[in-house]
PDB file of C-alpha atoms and ligand atoms in Angstrom:
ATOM      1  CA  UNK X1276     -35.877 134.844 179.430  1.00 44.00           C
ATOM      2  CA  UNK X1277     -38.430 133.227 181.817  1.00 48.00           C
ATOM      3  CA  UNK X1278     -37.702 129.866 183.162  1.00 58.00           C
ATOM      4  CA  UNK X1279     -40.286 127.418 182.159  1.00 63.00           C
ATOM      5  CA  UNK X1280     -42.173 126.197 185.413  1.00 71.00           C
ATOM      6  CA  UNK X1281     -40.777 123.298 186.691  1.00 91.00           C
ATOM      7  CA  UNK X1282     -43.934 121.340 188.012  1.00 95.00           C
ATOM      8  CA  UNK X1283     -44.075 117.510 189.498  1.00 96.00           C
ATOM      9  CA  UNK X1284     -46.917 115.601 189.546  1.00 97.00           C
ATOM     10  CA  UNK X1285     -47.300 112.973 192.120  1.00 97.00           C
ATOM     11  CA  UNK X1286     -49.946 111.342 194.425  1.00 96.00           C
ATOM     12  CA  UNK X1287     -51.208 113.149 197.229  1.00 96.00           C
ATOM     13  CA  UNK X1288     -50.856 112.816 200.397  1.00 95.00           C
ATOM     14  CA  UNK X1289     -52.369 113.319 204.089  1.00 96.00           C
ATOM     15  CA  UNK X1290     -50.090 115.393 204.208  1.00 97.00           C
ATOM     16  CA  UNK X1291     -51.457 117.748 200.892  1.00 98.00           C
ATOM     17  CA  UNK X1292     -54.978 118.112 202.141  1.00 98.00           C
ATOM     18  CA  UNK X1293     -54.683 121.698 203.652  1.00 98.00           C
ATOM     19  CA  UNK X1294     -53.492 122.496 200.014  1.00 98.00           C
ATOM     20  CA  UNK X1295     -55.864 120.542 198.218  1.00 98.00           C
ATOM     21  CA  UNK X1296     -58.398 122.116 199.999  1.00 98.00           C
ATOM     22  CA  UNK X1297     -57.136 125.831 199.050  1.00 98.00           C
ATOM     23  CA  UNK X1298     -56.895 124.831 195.594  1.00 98.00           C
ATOM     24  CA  UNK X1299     -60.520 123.299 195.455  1.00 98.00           C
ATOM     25  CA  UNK X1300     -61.993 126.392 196.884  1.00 98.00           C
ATOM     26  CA  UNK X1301     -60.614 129.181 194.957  1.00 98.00           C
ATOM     27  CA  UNK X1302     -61.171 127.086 191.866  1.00 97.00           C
ATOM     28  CA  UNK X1303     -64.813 127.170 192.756  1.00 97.00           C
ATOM     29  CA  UNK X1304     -65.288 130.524 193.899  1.00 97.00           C
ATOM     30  CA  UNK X1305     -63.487 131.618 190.354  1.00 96.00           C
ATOM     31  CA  UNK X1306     -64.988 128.455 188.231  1.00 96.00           C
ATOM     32  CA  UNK X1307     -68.554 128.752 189.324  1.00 97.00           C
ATOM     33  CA  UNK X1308     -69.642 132.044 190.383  1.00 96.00           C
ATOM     34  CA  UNK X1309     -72.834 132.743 188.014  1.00 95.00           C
ATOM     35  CA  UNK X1310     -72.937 128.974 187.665  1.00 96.00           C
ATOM     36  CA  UNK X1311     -74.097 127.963 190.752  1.00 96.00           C
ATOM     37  CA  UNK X1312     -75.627 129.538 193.644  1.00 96.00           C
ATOM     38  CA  UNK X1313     -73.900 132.152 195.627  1.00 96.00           C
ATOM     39  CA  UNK X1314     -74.337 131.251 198.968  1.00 96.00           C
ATOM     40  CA  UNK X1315     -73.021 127.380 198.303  1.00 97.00           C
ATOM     41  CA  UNK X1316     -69.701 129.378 197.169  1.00 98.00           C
ATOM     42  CA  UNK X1317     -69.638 131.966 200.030  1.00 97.00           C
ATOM     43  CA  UNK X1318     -70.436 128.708 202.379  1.00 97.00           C
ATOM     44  CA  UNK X1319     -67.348 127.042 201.331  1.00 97.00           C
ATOM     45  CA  UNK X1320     -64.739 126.683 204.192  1.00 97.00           C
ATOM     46  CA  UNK X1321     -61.152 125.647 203.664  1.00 97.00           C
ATOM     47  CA  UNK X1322     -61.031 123.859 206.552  1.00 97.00           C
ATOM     48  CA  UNK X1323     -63.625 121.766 206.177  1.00 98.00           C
ATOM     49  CA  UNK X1324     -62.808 120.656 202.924  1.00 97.00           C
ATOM     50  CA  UNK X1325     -59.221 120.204 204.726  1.00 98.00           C
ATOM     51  CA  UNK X1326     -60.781 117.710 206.929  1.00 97.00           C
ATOM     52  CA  UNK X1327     -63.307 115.967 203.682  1.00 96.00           C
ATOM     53  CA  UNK X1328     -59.669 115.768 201.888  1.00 96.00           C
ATOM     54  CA  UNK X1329     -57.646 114.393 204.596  1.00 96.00           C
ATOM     55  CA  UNK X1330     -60.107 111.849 205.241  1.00 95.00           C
ATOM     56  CA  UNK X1331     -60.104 110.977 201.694  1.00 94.00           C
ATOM     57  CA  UNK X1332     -56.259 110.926 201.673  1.00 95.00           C
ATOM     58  CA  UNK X1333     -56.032 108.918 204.805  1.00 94.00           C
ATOM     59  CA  UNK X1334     -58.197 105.841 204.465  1.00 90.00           C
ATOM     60  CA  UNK X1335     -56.890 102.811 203.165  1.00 75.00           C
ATOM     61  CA  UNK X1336     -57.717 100.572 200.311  1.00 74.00           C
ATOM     62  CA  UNK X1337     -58.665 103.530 198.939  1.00 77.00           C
ATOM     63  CA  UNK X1338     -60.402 103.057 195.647  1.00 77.00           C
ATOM     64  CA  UNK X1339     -59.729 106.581 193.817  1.00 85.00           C
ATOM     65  CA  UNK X1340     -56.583 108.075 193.091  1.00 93.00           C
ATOM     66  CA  UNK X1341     -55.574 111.792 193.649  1.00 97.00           C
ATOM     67  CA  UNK X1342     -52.778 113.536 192.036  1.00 97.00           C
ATOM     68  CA  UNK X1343     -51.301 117.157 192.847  1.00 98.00           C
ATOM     69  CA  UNK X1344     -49.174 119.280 190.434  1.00 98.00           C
ATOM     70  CA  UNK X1345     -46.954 120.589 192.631  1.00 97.00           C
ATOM     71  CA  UNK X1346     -44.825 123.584 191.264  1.00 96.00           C
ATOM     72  CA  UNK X1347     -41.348 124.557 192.201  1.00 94.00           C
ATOM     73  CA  UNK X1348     -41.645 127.331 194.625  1.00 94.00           C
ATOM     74  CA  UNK X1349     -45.045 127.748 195.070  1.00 95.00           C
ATOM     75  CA  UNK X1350     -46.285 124.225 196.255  1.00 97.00           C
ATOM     76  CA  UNK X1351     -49.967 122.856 195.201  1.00 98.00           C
ATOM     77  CA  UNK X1352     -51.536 124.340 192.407  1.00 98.00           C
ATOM     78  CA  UNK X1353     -53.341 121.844 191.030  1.00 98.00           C
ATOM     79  CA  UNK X1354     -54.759 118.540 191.322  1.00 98.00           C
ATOM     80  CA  UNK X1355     -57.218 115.974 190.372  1.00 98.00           C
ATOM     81  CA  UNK X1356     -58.469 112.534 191.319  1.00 97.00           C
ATOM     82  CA  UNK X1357     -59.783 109.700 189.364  1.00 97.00           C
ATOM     83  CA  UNK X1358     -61.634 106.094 189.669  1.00 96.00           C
ATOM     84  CA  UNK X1359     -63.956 103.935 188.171  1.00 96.00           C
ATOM     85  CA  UNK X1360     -66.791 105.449 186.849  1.00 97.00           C
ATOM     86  CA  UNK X1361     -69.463 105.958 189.290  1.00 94.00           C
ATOM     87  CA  UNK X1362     -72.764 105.052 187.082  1.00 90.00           C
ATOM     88  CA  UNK X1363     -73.159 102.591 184.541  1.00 88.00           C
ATOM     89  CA  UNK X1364     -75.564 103.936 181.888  1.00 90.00           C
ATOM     90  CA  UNK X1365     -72.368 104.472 180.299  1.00 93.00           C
ATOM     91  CA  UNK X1366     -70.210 101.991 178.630  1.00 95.00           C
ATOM     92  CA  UNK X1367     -66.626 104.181 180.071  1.00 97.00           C
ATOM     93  CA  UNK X1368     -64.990 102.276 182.515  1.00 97.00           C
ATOM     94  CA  UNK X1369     -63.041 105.232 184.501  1.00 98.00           C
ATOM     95  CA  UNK X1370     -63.877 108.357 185.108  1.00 98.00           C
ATOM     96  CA  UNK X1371     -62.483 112.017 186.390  1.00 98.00           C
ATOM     97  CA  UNK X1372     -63.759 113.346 189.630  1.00 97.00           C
ATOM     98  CA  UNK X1373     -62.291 116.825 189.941  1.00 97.00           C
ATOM     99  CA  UNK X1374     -59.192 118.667 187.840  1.00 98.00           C
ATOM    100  CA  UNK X1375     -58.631 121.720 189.320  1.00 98.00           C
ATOM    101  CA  UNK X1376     -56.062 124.449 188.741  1.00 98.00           C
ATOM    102  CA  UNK X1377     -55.459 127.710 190.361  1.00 97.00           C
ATOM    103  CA  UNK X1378     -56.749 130.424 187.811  1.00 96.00           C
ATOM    104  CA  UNK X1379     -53.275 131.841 188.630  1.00 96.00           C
ATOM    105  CA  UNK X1380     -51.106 129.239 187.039  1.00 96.00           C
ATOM    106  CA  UNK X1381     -53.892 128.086 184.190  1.00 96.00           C
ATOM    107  CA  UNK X1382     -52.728 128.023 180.679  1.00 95.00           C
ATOM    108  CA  UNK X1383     -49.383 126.945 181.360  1.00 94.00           C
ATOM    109  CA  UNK X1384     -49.916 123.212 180.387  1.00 95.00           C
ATOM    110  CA  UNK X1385     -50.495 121.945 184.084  1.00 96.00           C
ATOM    111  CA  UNK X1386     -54.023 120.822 183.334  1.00 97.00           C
ATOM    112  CA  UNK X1387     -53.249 118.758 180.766  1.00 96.00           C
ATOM    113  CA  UNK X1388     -50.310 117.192 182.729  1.00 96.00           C
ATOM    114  CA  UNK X1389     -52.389 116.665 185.675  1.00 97.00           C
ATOM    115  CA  UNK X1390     -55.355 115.211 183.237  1.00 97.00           C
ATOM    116  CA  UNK X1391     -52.940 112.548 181.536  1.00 97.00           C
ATOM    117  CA  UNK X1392     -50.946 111.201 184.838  1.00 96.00           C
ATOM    118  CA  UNK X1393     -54.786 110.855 185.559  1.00 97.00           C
ATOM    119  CA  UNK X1394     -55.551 108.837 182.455  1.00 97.00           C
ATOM    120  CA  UNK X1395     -52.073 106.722 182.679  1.00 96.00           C
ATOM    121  CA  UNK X1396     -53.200 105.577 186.297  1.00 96.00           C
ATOM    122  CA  UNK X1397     -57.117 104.632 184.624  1.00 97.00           C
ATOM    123  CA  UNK X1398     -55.083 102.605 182.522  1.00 96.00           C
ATOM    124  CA  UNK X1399     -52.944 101.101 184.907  1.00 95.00           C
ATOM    125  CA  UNK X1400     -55.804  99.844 186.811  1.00 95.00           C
ATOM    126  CA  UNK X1401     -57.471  98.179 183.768  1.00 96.00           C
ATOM    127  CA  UNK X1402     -60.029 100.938 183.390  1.00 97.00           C
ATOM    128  CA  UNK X1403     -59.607 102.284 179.626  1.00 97.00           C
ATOM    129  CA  UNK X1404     -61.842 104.305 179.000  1.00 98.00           C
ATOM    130  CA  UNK X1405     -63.309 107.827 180.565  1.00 98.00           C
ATOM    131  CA  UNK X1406     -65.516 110.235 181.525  1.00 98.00           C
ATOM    132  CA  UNK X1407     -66.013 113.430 182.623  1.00 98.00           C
ATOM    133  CA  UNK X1408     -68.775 115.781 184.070  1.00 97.00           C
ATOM    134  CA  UNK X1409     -68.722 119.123 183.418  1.00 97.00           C
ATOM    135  CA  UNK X1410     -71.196 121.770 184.613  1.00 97.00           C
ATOM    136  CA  UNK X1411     -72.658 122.826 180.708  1.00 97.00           C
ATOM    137  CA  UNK X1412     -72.458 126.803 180.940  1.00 96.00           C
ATOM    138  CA  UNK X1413     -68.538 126.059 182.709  1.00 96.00           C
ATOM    139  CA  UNK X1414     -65.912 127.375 180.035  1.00 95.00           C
ATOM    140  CA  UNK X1415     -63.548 124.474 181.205  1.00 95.00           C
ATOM    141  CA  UNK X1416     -65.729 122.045 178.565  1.00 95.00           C
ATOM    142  CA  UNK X1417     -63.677 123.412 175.447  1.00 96.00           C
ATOM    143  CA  UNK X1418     -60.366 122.095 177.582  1.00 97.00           C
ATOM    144  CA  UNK X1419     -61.796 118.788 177.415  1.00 98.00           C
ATOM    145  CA  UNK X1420     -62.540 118.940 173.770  1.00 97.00           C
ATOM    146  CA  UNK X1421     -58.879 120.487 173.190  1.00 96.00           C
ATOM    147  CA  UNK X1422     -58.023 117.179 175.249  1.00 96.00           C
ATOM    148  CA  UNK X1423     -59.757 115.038 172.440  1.00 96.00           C
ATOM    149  CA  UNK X1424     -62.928 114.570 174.798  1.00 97.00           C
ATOM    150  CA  UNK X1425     -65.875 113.827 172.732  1.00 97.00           C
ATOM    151  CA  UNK X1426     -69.260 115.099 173.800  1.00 97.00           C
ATOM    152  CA  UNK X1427     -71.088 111.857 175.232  1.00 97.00           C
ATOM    153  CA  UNK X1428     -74.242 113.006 177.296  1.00 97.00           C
ATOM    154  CA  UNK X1429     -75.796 115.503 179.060  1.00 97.00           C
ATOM    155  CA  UNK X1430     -78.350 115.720 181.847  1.00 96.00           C
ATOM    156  CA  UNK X1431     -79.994 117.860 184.441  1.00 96.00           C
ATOM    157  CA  UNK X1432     -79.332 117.277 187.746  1.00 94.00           C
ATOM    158  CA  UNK X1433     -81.352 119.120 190.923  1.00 95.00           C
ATOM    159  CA  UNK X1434     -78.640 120.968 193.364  1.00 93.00           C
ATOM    160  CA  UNK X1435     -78.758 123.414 195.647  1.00 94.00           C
ATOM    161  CA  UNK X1436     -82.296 123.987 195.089  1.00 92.00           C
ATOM    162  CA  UNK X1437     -81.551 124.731 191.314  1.00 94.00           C
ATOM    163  CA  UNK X1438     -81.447 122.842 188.129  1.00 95.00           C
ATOM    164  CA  UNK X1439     -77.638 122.647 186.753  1.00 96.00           C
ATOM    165  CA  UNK X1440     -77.417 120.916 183.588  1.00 97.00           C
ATOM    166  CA  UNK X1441     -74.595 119.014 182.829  1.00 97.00           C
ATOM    167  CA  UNK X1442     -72.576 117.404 179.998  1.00 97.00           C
ATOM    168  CA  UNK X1443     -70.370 114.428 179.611  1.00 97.00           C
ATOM    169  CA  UNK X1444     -67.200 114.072 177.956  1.00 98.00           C
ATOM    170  CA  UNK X1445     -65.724 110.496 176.789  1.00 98.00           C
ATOM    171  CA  UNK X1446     -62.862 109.334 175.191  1.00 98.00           C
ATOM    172  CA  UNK X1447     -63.126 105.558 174.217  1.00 97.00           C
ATOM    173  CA  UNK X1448     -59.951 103.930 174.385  1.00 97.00           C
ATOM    174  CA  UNK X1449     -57.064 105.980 176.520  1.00 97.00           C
ATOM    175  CA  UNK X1450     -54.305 103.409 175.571  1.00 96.00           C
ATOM    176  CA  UNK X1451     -54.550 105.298 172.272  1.00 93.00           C
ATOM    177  CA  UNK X1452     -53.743 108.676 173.561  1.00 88.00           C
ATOM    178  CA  UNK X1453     -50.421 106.782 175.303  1.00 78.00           C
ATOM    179  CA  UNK X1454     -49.575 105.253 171.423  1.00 66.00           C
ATOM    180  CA  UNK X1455     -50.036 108.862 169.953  1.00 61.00           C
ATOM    181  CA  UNK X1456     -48.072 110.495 172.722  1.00 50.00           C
ATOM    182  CA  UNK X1457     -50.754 113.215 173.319  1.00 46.00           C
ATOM    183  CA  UNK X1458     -49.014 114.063 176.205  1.00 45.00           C
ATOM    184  CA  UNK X1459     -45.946 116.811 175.837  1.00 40.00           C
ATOM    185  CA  UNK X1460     -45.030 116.304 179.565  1.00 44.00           C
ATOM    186  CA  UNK X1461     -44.977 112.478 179.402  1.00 41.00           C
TER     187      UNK X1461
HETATM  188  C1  COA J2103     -59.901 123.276 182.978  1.00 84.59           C
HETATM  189  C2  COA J2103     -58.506 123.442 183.594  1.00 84.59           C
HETATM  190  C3  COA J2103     -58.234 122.259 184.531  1.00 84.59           C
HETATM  191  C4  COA J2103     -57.451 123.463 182.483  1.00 84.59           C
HETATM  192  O1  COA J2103     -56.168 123.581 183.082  1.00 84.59           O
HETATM  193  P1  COA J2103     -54.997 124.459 182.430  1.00 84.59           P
HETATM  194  O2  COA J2103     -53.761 124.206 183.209  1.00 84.59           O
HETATM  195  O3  COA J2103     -55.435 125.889 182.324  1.00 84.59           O
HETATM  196  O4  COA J2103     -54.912 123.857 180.965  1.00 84.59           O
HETATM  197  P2  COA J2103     -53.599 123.677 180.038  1.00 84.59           P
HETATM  198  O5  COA J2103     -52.745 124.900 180.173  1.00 84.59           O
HETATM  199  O6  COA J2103     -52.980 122.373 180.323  1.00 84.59           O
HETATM  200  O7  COA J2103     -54.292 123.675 178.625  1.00 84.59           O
HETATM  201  C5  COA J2103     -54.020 122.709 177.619  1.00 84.59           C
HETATM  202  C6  COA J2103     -54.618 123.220 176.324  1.00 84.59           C
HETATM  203  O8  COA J2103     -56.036 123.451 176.479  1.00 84.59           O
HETATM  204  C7  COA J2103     -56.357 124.802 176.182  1.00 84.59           C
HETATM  205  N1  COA J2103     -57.366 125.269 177.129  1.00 84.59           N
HETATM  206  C8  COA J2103     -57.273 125.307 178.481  1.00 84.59           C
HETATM  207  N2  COA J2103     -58.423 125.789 179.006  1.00 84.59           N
HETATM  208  C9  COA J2103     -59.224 126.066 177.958  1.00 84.59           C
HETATM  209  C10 COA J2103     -60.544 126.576 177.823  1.00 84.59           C
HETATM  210  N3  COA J2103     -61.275 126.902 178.902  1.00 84.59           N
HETATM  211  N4  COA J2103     -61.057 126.713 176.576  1.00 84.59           N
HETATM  212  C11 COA J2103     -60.348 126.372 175.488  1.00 84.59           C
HETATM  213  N5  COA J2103     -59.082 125.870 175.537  1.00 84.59           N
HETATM  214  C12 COA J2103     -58.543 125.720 176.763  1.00 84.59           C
HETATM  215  C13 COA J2103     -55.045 125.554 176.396  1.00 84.59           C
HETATM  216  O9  COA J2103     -55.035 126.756 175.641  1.00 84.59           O
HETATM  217  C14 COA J2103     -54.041 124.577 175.893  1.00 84.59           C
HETATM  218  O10 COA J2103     -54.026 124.602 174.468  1.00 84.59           O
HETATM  219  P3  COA J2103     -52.693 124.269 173.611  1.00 84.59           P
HETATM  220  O11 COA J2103     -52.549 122.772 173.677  1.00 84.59           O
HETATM  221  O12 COA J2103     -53.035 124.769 172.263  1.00 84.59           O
HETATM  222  O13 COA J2103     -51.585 124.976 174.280  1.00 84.59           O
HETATM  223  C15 COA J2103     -58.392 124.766 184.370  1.00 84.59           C
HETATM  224  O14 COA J2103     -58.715 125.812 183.480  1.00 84.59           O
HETATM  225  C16 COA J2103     -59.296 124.868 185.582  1.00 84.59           C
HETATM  226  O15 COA J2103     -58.918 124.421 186.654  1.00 84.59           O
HETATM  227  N6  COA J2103     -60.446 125.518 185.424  1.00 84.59           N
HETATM  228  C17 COA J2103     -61.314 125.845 186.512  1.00 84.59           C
HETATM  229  C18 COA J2103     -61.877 124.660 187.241  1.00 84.59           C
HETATM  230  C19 COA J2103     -62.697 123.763 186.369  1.00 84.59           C
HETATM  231  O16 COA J2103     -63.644 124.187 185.751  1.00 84.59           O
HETATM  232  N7  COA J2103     -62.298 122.486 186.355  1.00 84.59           N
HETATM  233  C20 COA J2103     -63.006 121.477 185.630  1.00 84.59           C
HETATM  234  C21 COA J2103     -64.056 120.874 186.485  1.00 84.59           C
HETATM  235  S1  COA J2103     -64.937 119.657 185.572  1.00 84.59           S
END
């Protein structure tokens, strides 16, 4: 019988941005190719990203919060990072930045692990509600409505010298999904 993976999820670290930044660009290349330009995904260096994350990790006071799902044996395979929400044409408070998880160890529950530790620290910081942008054509939209998201907006925004619309996803009061006990891994 397999042994079920045995995956932690805890803040990252300085130390976690080489690994962050693998993660972040093979979920691209295998997220968003058809989605969004080829060359912006053929463009993407580790390293750099390496040095954006590190930076991110490092500075103090920091106002967002990253997470990595770090899995027995095989190290980073997922993370995300989350904050207050960056506009406010709408009324939710926090918001997702990134959830990522290597297409390798997908479907094995890590996602939603990654996206509730991600809610529980919203709510820790007084921020209880959230949102989340997803490109619209990006298959990862029907894990947010698995996740109880509810379709809250969409737009069109002007990248990379294309148009790439986008939709929202909200979910109104997160101290709700802690009462129910959404989460299996919690
Ligand atoms: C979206 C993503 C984070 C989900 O992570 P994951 O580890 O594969 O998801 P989980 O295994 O925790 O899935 C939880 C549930 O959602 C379902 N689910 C996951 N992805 C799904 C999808 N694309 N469509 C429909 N259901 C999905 C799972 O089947 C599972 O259902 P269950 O509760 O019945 O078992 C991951 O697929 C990913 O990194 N995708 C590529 C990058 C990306 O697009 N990120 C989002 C940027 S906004």
């Amino acid at each position: 019988m397999l042994e079920p993976p045995i995956v932690r999820i805890r803040p990252g670290s300085p130390a976690d941005a080489e690994a962050i930044a693998r993660v972040y660009v093979k979920s691209w290349r295998s997220a968003y190719a058809g989605l969004i330009p080829n060359a912006v995904l053929i463009r993407m260096s580790a390293t750099a990203q390496a040095r954006e994350w590190s930076q991110q990790l490092s500075r103090r006071n920091r106002a967002d919060s990253v997470l990595v799902a770090d899995l027995r044996g095989a190290g980073i395979v997922g993370f995300g990072s989350c904050g207050a929400a960056r506009s406010s044409l709408l009324p939710h408070a926090g918001e997702i930045f990134t959830l990522y998880v290597l297409p390798e160890h997908q479907e094995r529950g890590i996602g939603r692990a990654l996206l509730f530790r991600l809610f529980d620290g919203l709510i820790d910081r007084g921020l209880d509600s959230a949102i989340i942008w997803v490109l619209s054509q990006n298959p990862a939209r029907f894990f947010y409505e698995a996740m109880g998201g509810r379709r809250i907006a969409g737009k069109e925004e002007r990248l990379w010298n294309t148009t790439l619309p986008q939709t929202a996803y909200g979910w109104d009061d997160l101290r709700l999904l802690r009462t129910q006990g959404s989460d299996p891994t919690s």
